Amino acid sequence: MATPPSQNGIPTTTGLSREAGPEDGLGGTSGLLGGEIEIAGTKVSRLGLSTMHLAGRGSWGEPASRAAALDLLRTAVHSHRITHLDSSDAYGPHLVEELIREALAPYPEDLLISTKVGMVRPTPNSWAPVGNPAYLRAAVEGSLRRLGVESLGLCYLHRIDPEVAFADQIGVLDALRDEGKIRHIGIADAPPEDVRWASHYARIDVVQSPLNLENRDDPLLDICRVAGIPYVAGQPLCSGELAEDLTAALSWVLDQGDHVAVIPGTSSTTHLKELVQAVARPLNHPSGTRITTPGWLTP
């Protein structure tokens, strides 16, 4: 397999090929939480919401209270103006997509619902990638049905399956985009070399990757910045380890660049309000200075 053409390590065969500029609309200030960012052709709040925690424990089965899960979704979108929800067919599995439809359909025009395919749940405590093209196609059809839409605004490959040719996994999503069943393709939780390979076979519109104060070094941050691609930061609270100072945790992530959005997760409307307040309350550090040392975490 040949190495993808690149310039300074950035593929030149697709959208991962140019320096982002102001005209890209990748960041800025607005009335939206954390400012505004364009993801998958939609201007959304930089503070999004991961819906992983809306199912039962371990994102498996029914939540403790279905009514509470529905209320959280409605509160996030209608009360707090969060306009970016991140989901997956593996959450539940399948259940969270159904909750989103039940809570929010018909959807607001400015709401971006992203979902992921390519991960199965053999047991409540296990996750496994499945990249068979026929399975991925069926998974997209299932997400369309559960969400009640004709086209997915943003669909990620949840994980790369090492047992299936890379070109086949990305290729089927690209074919589904050509068919209009997917409008934008993302790749999630993949190392930089895999993102480069993915972009060799299809245009990659969004990258999602874990980023937080405990895991700061991700080369994809600069790759996406140079390429003009939104970077969606998952696990910003490091599975709860950084929950004591939400402002520090979320502000640090958002401070990494205007091309960055953040998707913390919660199952509590009280915690949701705290997340919103944390983003609305900027850290007291010198203007224009990125938070790069733990010193900024204390008053």
mmCIF file of C-alpha atoms in Angstrom:
data_model
loop_
_atom_site.group_PDB
_atom_site.id
_atom_site.type_symbol
_atom_site.label_atom_id
_atom_site.label_comp_id
_atom_site.label_asym_id
_atom_site.label_seq_id
_atom_site.Cartn_x
_atom_site.Cartn_y
_atom_site.Cartn_z
ATOM 1 C CA MET A 1 0.000 0.000 0.000
ATOM 2 C CA ALA A 2 1.493 3.337 -1.051
ATOM 3 C CA THR A 3 1.927 6.228 1.328
ATOM 4 C CA PRO A 4 -0.680 8.949 0.789
ATOM 5 C CA PRO A 5 0.657 12.090 -0.896
ATOM 6 C CA SER A 6 1.388 14.685 1.740
ATOM 7 C CA GLN A 7 2.795 18.119 2.380
ATOM 8 C CA ASN A 8 4.349 18.582 5.814
ATOM 9 C CA GLY A 9 2.556 15.388 6.821
ATOM 10 C CA ILE A 10 -0.835 16.650 5.618
ATOM 11 C CA PRO A 11 -2.555 14.733 2.791
ATOM 12 C CA THR A 12 -3.079 16.693 -0.408
ATOM 13 C CA THR A 13 -5.586 14.395 -2.100
ATOM 14 C CA THR A 14 -8.687 15.726 -0.342
ATOM 15 C CA GLY A 15 -9.946 18.444 1.978
ATOM 16 C CA LEU A 16 -6.994 17.905 4.346
ATOM 17 C CA SER A 17 -4.809 20.174 2.275
ATOM 18 C CA ARG A 18 -4.849 23.856 3.105
ATOM 19 C CA GLU A 19 -4.309 26.473 5.795
ATOM 20 C CA ALA A 20 -7.541 27.485 7.465
ATOM 21 C CA GLY A 21 -8.468 31.136 7.222
ATOM 22 C CA PRO A 22 -11.155 33.464 8.536
ATOM 23 C CA GLU A 23 -13.343 32.664 5.563
ATOM 24 C CA ASP A 24 -13.694 29.083 6.779
ATOM 25 C CA GLY A 25 -15.994 30.064 9.616
ATOM 26 C CA LEU A 26 -14.364 27.551 11.948
ATOM 27 C CA GLY A 27 -14.637 29.650 15.064
ATOM 28 C CA GLY A 28 -15.590 32.962 16.505
ATOM 29 C CA THR A 29 -17.879 34.667 18.947
ATOM 30 C CA SER A 30 -21.649 34.588 18.861
ATOM 31 C CA GLY A 31 -24.594 34.138 21.162
ATOM 32 C CA LEU A 32 -23.931 30.396 21.121
ATOM 33 C CA LEU A 33 -22.245 28.639 24.030
ATOM 34 C CA GLY A 34 -18.486 28.919 23.825
ATOM 35 C CA GLY A 35 -18.832 30.832 20.585
ATOM 36 C CA GLU A 36 -19.688 29.499 17.160
ATOM 37 C CA ILE A 37 -18.052 26.903 14.939
ATOM 38 C CA GLU A 38 -19.035 25.484 11.587
ATOM 39 C CA ILE A 39 -19.209 21.694 11.646
ATOM 40 C CA ALA A 40 -20.580 19.663 8.758
ATOM 41 C CA GLY A 41 -21.932 22.746 7.060
ATOM 42 C CA THR A 42 -23.841 23.926 10.141
ATOM 43 C CA LYS A 43 -22.920 26.759 12.492
ATOM 44 C CA VAL A 44 -23.231 25.315 15.978
ATOM 45 C CA SER A 45 -22.256 26.070 19.565
ATOM 46 C CA ARG A 46 -18.673 25.149 20.411
ATOM 47 C CA LEU A 47 -20.089 23.514 23.531
ATOM 48 C CA GLY A 48 -21.847 20.396 22.340
ATOM 49 C CA LEU A 49 -23.193 17.428 24.271
ATOM 50 C CA SER A 50 -22.124 13.811 24.179
ATOM 51 C CA THR A 51 -25.201 11.631 24.629
ATOM 52 C CA MET A 52 -23.243 8.553 25.684
ATOM 53 C CA HIS A 53 -24.419 8.805 29.302
ATOM 54 C CA LEU A 54 -28.131 8.939 28.510
ATOM 55 C CA ALA A 55 -28.461 5.157 28.393
ATOM 56 C CA GLY A 56 -27.988 2.901 31.400
ATOM 57 C CA ARG A 57 -24.722 2.278 33.213
ATOM 58 C CA GLY A 58 -21.861 1.797 30.791
ATOM 59 C CA SER A 59 -24.093 3.164 28.026
ATOM 60 C CA TRP A 60 -26.048 -0.092 28.041
ATOM 61 C CA GLY A 61 -29.803 -0.546 28.272
ATOM 62 C CA GLU A 62 -32.523 1.749 29.528
ATOM 63 C CA PRO A 63 -31.598 4.761 31.666
ATOM 64 C CA ALA A 64 -32.653 4.862 35.297
ATOM 65 C CA SER A 65 -35.318 7.352 34.219
ATOM 66 C CA ARG A 66 -36.344 7.644 30.599
ATOM 67 C CA ALA A 67 -38.280 10.811 31.420
ATOM 68 C CA ALA A 68 -35.146 12.390 32.910
ATOM 69 C CA ALA A 69 -33.098 11.513 29.826
ATOM 70 C CA LEU A 70 -35.702 13.075 27.546
ATOM 71 C CA ASP A 71 -35.863 16.158 29.763
ATOM 72 C CA LEU A 72 -32.084 16.560 29.644
ATOM 73 C CA LEU A 73 -32.077 16.528 25.839
ATOM 74 C CA ARG A 74 -34.867 19.088 25.659
ATOM 75 C CA THR A 75 -33.197 21.275 28.272
ATOM 76 C CA ALA A 76 -29.863 21.170 26.447
ATOM 77 C CA VAL A 77 -31.344 22.182 23.106
ATOM 78 C CA HIS A 78 -34.299 24.382 23.986
ATOM 79 C CA SER A 79 -33.143 26.032 27.230
ATOM 80 C CA HIS A 80 -29.356 26.184 26.877
ATOM 81 C CA ARG A 81 -29.178 26.487 23.075
ATOM 82 C CA ILE A 82 -26.728 23.635 22.636
ATOM 83 C CA THR A 83 -26.920 22.973 18.910
ATOM 84 C CA HIS A 84 -24.545 20.019 18.548
ATOM 85 C CA LEU A 85 -25.459 16.564 19.858
ATOM 86 C CA ASP A 86 -23.000 13.697 19.485
ATOM 87 C CA SER A 87 -24.298 10.126 19.488
ATOM 88 C CA SER A 88 -23.602 6.598 18.226
ATOM 89 C CA ASP A 89 -25.588 3.521 17.345
ATOM 90 C CA ALA A 90 -23.474 1.759 19.989
ATOM 91 C CA TYR A 91 -24.925 3.874 22.806
ATOM 92 C CA GLY A 92 -27.617 1.749 24.352
ATOM 93 C CA PRO A 93 -27.005 0.150 21.888
ATOM 94 C CA HIS A 94 -29.420 1.943 19.528
ATOM 95 C CA LEU A 95 -31.430 3.367 22.416
ATOM 96 C CA VAL A 96 -29.896 6.844 22.564
ATOM 97 C CA GLU A 97 -30.698 7.587 18.933
ATOM 98 C CA GLU A 98 -34.308 6.671 19.709
ATOM 99 C CA LEU A 99 -34.285 8.978 22.752
ATOM 100 C CA ILE A 100 -33.037 11.863 20.618
ATOM 101 C CA ARG A 101 -35.898 11.419 18.175
ATOM 102 C CA GLU A 102 -38.481 11.054 20.935
ATOM 103 C CA ALA A 103 -37.251 14.171 22.723
ATOM 104 C CA LEU A 104 -36.548 16.528 19.859
ATOM 105 C CA ALA A 105 -38.285 15.593 16.605
ATOM 106 C CA PRO A 106 -39.214 17.561 14.615
ATOM 107 C CA TYR A 107 -35.689 18.899 14.934
ATOM 108 C CA PRO A 108 -34.737 22.586 15.085
ATOM 109 C CA GLU A 109 -33.164 23.704 11.819
ATOM 110 C CA ASP A 110 -29.932 24.752 13.536
ATOM 111 C CA LEU A 111 -29.424 21.443 15.386
ATOM 112 C CA LEU A 112 -26.589 19.170 14.235
ATOM 113 C CA ILE A 113 -26.969 15.546 15.301
ATOM 114 C CA SER A 114 -23.847 13.522 14.658
ATOM 115 C CA THR A 115 -23.782 9.777 15.053
ATOM 116 C CA LYS A 116 -21.246 7.009 14.630
ATOM 117 C CA VAL A 117 -21.221 3.550 13.084
ATOM 118 C CA GLY A 118 -18.704 0.724 13.130
ATOM 119 C CA MET A 119 -18.849 -0.362 16.770
ATOM 120 C CA VAL A 120 -20.871 -3.209 18.287
ATOM 121 C CA ARG A 121 -21.588 -4.192 21.886
ATOM 122 C CA PRO A 122 -21.231 -7.966 22.361
ATOM 123 C CA THR A 123 -21.807 -7.555 26.124
ATOM 124 C CA PRO A 124 -22.595 -4.624 28.461
ATOM 125 C CA ASN A 125 -18.888 -4.173 29.188
ATOM 126 C CA SER A 126 -17.390 -4.733 25.758
ATOM 127 C CA TRP A 127 -17.021 -2.773 22.543
ATOM 128 C CA ALA A 128 -15.736 -4.163 19.252
ATOM 129 C CA PRO A 129 -15.109 -2.523 15.869
ATOM 130 C CA VAL A 130 -16.891 -3.964 12.837
ATOM 131 C CA GLY A 131 -15.874 -2.472 9.505
ATOM 132 C CA ASN A 132 -17.534 -4.865 7.091
ATOM 133 C CA PRO A 133 -18.996 -2.617 4.364
ATOM 134 C CA ALA A 134 -22.340 -4.422 4.342
ATOM 135 C CA TYR A 135 -22.589 -3.979 8.106
ATOM 136 C CA LEU A 136 -21.674 -0.284 7.921
ATOM 137 C CA ARG A 137 -24.306 0.300 5.256
ATOM 138 C CA ALA A 138 -26.940 -1.470 7.356
ATOM 139 C CA ALA A 139 -25.844 0.514 10.420
ATOM 140 C CA VAL A 140 -26.335 3.811 8.590
ATOM 141 C CA GLU A 141 -29.787 2.686 7.482
ATOM 142 C CA GLY A 142 -30.589 1.812 11.098
ATOM 143 C CA SER A 143 -29.477 5.221 12.359
ATOM 144 C CA LEU A 144 -31.560 6.952 9.690
ATOM 145 C CA ARG A 145 -34.609 4.990 10.808
ATOM 146 C CA ARG A 146 -34.103 5.517 14.547
ATOM 147 C CA LEU A 147 -33.404 9.236 14.200
ATOM 148 C CA GLY A 148 -36.255 9.647 11.735
ATOM 149 C CA VAL A 149 -34.241 11.478 9.080
ATOM 150 C CA GLU A 150 -33.543 10.948 5.391
ATOM 151 C CA SER A 151 -29.879 11.926 5.647
ATOM 152 C CA LEU A 152 -27.326 11.972 8.476
ATOM 153 C CA GLY A 153 -25.801 15.429 8.808
ATOM 154 C CA LEU A 154 -22.554 13.941 10.154
ATOM 155 C CA CYS A 155 -21.627 10.275 10.420
ATOM 156 C CA TYR A 156 -18.341 9.151 11.947
ATOM 157 C CA LEU A 157 -16.553 5.873 11.533
ATOM 158 C CA HIS A 158 -16.530 5.042 15.246
ATOM 159 C CA ARG A 159 -13.423 2.855 15.114
ATOM 160 C CA ILE A 160 -11.261 1.435 12.368
ATOM 161 C CA ASP A 161 -11.548 -2.344 12.089
ATOM 162 C CA PRO A 162 -8.037 -3.786 11.631
ATOM 163 C CA GLU A 163 -9.522 -6.897 10.007
ATOM 164 C CA VAL A 164 -11.106 -5.009 7.089
ATOM 165 C CA ALA A 165 -9.363 -3.090 4.332
ATOM 166 C CA PHE A 166 -9.235 0.593 5.221
ATOM 167 C CA ALA A 167 -10.361 1.592 1.741
ATOM 168 C CA ASP A 168 -13.498 -0.545 2.070
ATOM 169 C CA GLN A 169 -14.536 0.997 5.400
ATOM 170 C CA ILE A 170 -14.106 4.597 4.284
ATOM 171 C CA GLY A 171 -15.278 3.778 0.782
ATOM 172 C CA VAL A 172 -18.740 2.623 1.818
ATOM 173 C CA LEU A 173 -19.292 5.814 3.827
ATOM 174 C CA ASP A 174 -18.179 7.836 0.819
ATOM 175 C CA ALA A 175 -20.626 5.893 -1.359
ATOM 176 C CA LEU A 176 -23.416 6.593 1.127
ATOM 177 C CA ARG A 177 -22.511 10.271 0.968
ATOM 178 C CA ASP A 178 -22.794 10.146 -2.821
ATOM 179 C CA GLU A 179 -26.228 8.562 -2.374
ATOM 180 C CA GLY A 180 -27.308 11.384 -0.058
ATOM 181 C CA LYS A 181 -27.726 9.192 3.031
ATOM 182 C CA ILE A 182 -24.761 10.891 4.699
ATOM 183 C CA ARG A 183 -23.918 14.552 4.139
ATOM 184 C CA HIS A 184 -20.566 14.702 5.943
ATOM 185 C CA ILE A 185 -18.060 12.060 7.056
ATOM 186 C CA GLY A 186 -16.035 12.100 10.257
ATOM 187 C CA ILE A 187 -13.456 9.804 11.760
ATOM 188 C CA ALA A 188 -13.307 9.219 15.521
ATOM 189 C CA ASP A 189 -10.621 8.087 17.938
ATOM 190 C CA ALA A 190 -8.029 7.360 15.276
ATOM 191 C CA PRO A 191 -4.286 8.087 15.312
ATOM 192 C CA PRO A 192 -2.931 10.686 12.875
ATOM 193 C CA GLU A 193 -1.641 8.111 10.416
ATOM 194 C CA ASP A 194 -5.101 6.570 10.125
ATOM 195 C CA VAL A 195 -6.705 9.965 9.573
ATOM 196 C CA ARG A 196 -4.189 10.531 6.783
ATOM 197 C CA TRP A 197 -5.079 7.195 5.228
ATOM 198 C CA ALA A 198 -8.782 7.903 5.538
ATOM 199 C CA SER A 199 -8.361 11.211 3.745
ATOM 200 C CA HIS A 200 -6.567 9.387 0.943
ATOM 201 C CA TYR A 201 -9.769 7.491 0.140
ATOM 202 C CA ALA A 202 -12.456 10.099 0.846
ATOM 203 C CA ARG A 203 -12.926 13.673 1.970
ATOM 204 C CA ILE A 204 -12.912 13.767 5.769
ATOM 205 C CA ASP A 205 -15.013 16.647 7.081
ATOM 206 C CA VAL A 206 -14.565 16.331 10.865
ATOM 207 C CA VAL A 207 -12.168 14.627 13.273
ATOM 208 C CA GLN A 208 -13.143 13.594 16.815
ATOM 209 C CA SER A 209 -10.471 12.700 19.343
ATOM 210 C CA PRO A 210 -10.015 12.623 23.142
ATOM 211 C CA LEU A 211 -8.433 15.800 24.509
ATOM 212 C CA ASN A 212 -8.181 17.086 28.065
ATOM 213 C CA LEU A 213 -5.777 18.487 30.645
ATOM 214 C CA GLU A 214 -4.532 14.984 31.431
ATOM 215 C CA ASN A 215 -4.059 14.061 27.765
ATOM 216 C CA ARG A 216 -2.865 17.216 26.070
ATOM 217 C CA ASP A 217 -0.662 16.085 23.224
ATOM 218 C CA ASP A 218 -2.636 15.263 20.095
ATOM 219 C CA PRO A 219 -0.936 15.946 16.742
ATOM 220 C CA LEU A 220 -4.389 15.971 15.161
ATOM 221 C CA LEU A 221 -4.999 19.409 16.690
ATOM 222 C CA ASP A 222 -2.480 21.026 14.360
ATOM 223 C CA ILE A 223 -3.283 18.713 11.458
ATOM 224 C CA CYS A 224 -6.907 19.822 11.603
ATOM 225 C CA ARG A 225 -6.002 23.475 12.084
ATOM 226 C CA VAL A 226 -3.779 23.531 8.994
ATOM 227 C CA ALA A 227 -6.318 21.552 6.980
ATOM 228 C CA GLY A 228 -9.265 23.730 7.942
ATOM 229 C CA ILE A 229 -11.131 20.825 9.531
ATOM 230 C CA PRO A 230 -13.145 21.043 12.776
ATOM 231 C CA TYR A 231 -11.685 19.096 15.684
ATOM 232 C CA VAL A 232 -14.291 17.776 18.130
ATOM 233 C CA ALA A 233 -12.734 17.106 21.531
ATOM 234 C CA GLY A 234 -14.193 14.140 23.365
ATOM 235 C CA GLN A 235 -13.685 13.190 27.023
ATOM 236 C CA PRO A 236 -12.784 16.763 28.090
ATOM 237 C CA LEU A 237 -13.330 15.860 31.751
ATOM 238 C CA CYS A 238 -11.162 12.724 31.489
ATOM 239 C CA SER A 239 -13.940 10.383 32.636
ATOM 240 C CA GLY A 240 -14.710 12.613 35.608
ATOM 241 C CA GLU A 241 -11.141 13.094 36.851
ATOM 242 C CA LEU A 242 -11.286 16.811 35.983
ATOM 243 C CA ALA A 243 -14.840 17.437 37.167
ATOM 244 C CA GLU A 244 -13.826 19.498 40.213
ATOM 245 C CA ASP A 245 -12.966 22.529 38.056
ATOM 246 C CA LEU A 246 -15.199 22.505 35.001
ATOM 247 C CA THR A 247 -14.179 26.000 33.943
ATOM 248 C CA ALA A 248 -10.494 25.094 33.828
ATOM 249 C CA ALA A 249 -11.110 21.792 32.054
ATOM 250 C CA LEU A 250 -13.432 23.095 29.338
ATOM 251 C CA SER A 251 -11.704 26.441 28.836
ATOM 252 C CA TRP A 252 -8.362 24.746 28.296
ATOM 253 C CA VAL A 253 -9.793 22.590 25.520
ATOM 254 C CA LEU A 254 -11.592 25.463 23.794
ATOM 255 C CA ASP A 255 -8.466 27.596 24.108
ATOM 256 C CA GLN A 256 -6.537 25.244 21.839
ATOM 257 C CA GLY A 257 -7.954 26.885 18.729
ATOM 258 C CA ASP A 258 -11.043 28.304 17.086
ATOM 259 C CA HIS A 259 -11.345 25.068 15.102
ATOM 260 C CA VAL A 260 -12.031 23.119 18.331
ATOM 261 C CA ALA A 261 -15.431 22.132 19.735
ATOM 262 C CA VAL A 262 -15.991 20.203 22.957
ATOM 263 C CA ILE A 263 -18.560 17.527 23.819
ATOM 264 C CA PRO A 264 -18.739 16.727 27.543
ATOM 265 C CA GLY A 265 -21.349 14.202 28.561
ATOM 266 C CA THR A 266 -23.779 14.027 31.455
ATOM 267 C CA SER A 267 -27.018 12.396 32.557
ATOM 268 C CA SER A 268 -27.963 15.167 34.991
ATOM 269 C CA THR A 269 -29.681 18.454 34.200
ATOM 270 C CA THR A 270 -27.935 19.964 37.229
ATOM 271 C CA HIS A 271 -24.532 18.946 35.882
ATOM 272 C CA LEU A 272 -25.558 20.155 32.437
ATOM 273 C CA LYS A 273 -26.263 23.606 33.879
ATOM 274 C CA GLU A 274 -22.842 23.569 35.542
ATOM 275 C CA LEU A 275 -21.196 22.741 32.204
ATOM 276 C CA VAL A 276 -23.025 25.620 30.551
ATOM 277 C CA GLN A 277 -22.030 28.014 33.329
ATOM 278 C CA ALA A 278 -18.409 26.851 33.112
ATOM 279 C CA VAL A 279 -18.204 27.755 29.439
ATOM 280 C CA ALA A 280 -19.966 31.074 30.007
ATOM 281 C CA ARG A 281 -17.453 31.991 32.739
ATOM 282 C CA PRO A 282 -13.999 32.500 31.163
ATOM 283 C CA LEU A 283 -10.831 31.755 33.065
ATOM 284 C CA ASN A 284 -8.945 34.700 34.509
ATOM 285 C CA HIS A 285 -5.691 34.432 32.571
ATOM 286 C CA PRO A 286 -3.846 36.966 30.390
ATOM 287 C CA SER A 287 -5.655 37.774 27.159
ATOM 288 C CA GLY A 288 -4.516 35.704 24.214
ATOM 289 C CA THR A 289 -2.536 33.270 26.360
ATOM 290 C CA ARG A 290 -3.213 29.570 26.012
ATOM 291 C CA ILE A 291 -3.515 27.540 29.185
ATOM 292 C CA THR A 292 -0.470 25.312 28.957
ATOM 293 C CA THR A 293 0.597 24.774 32.562
ATOM 294 C CA PRO A 294 -1.218 23.596 35.694
ATOM 295 C CA GLY A 295 -0.545 27.036 37.167
ATOM 296 C CA TRP A 296 -3.601 28.344 35.394
ATOM 297 C CA LEU A 297 -5.803 25.859 37.218
ATOM 298 C CA THR A 298 -5.648 27.700 40.534
ATOM 299 C CA PRO A 299 -6.785 31.253 41.360
#
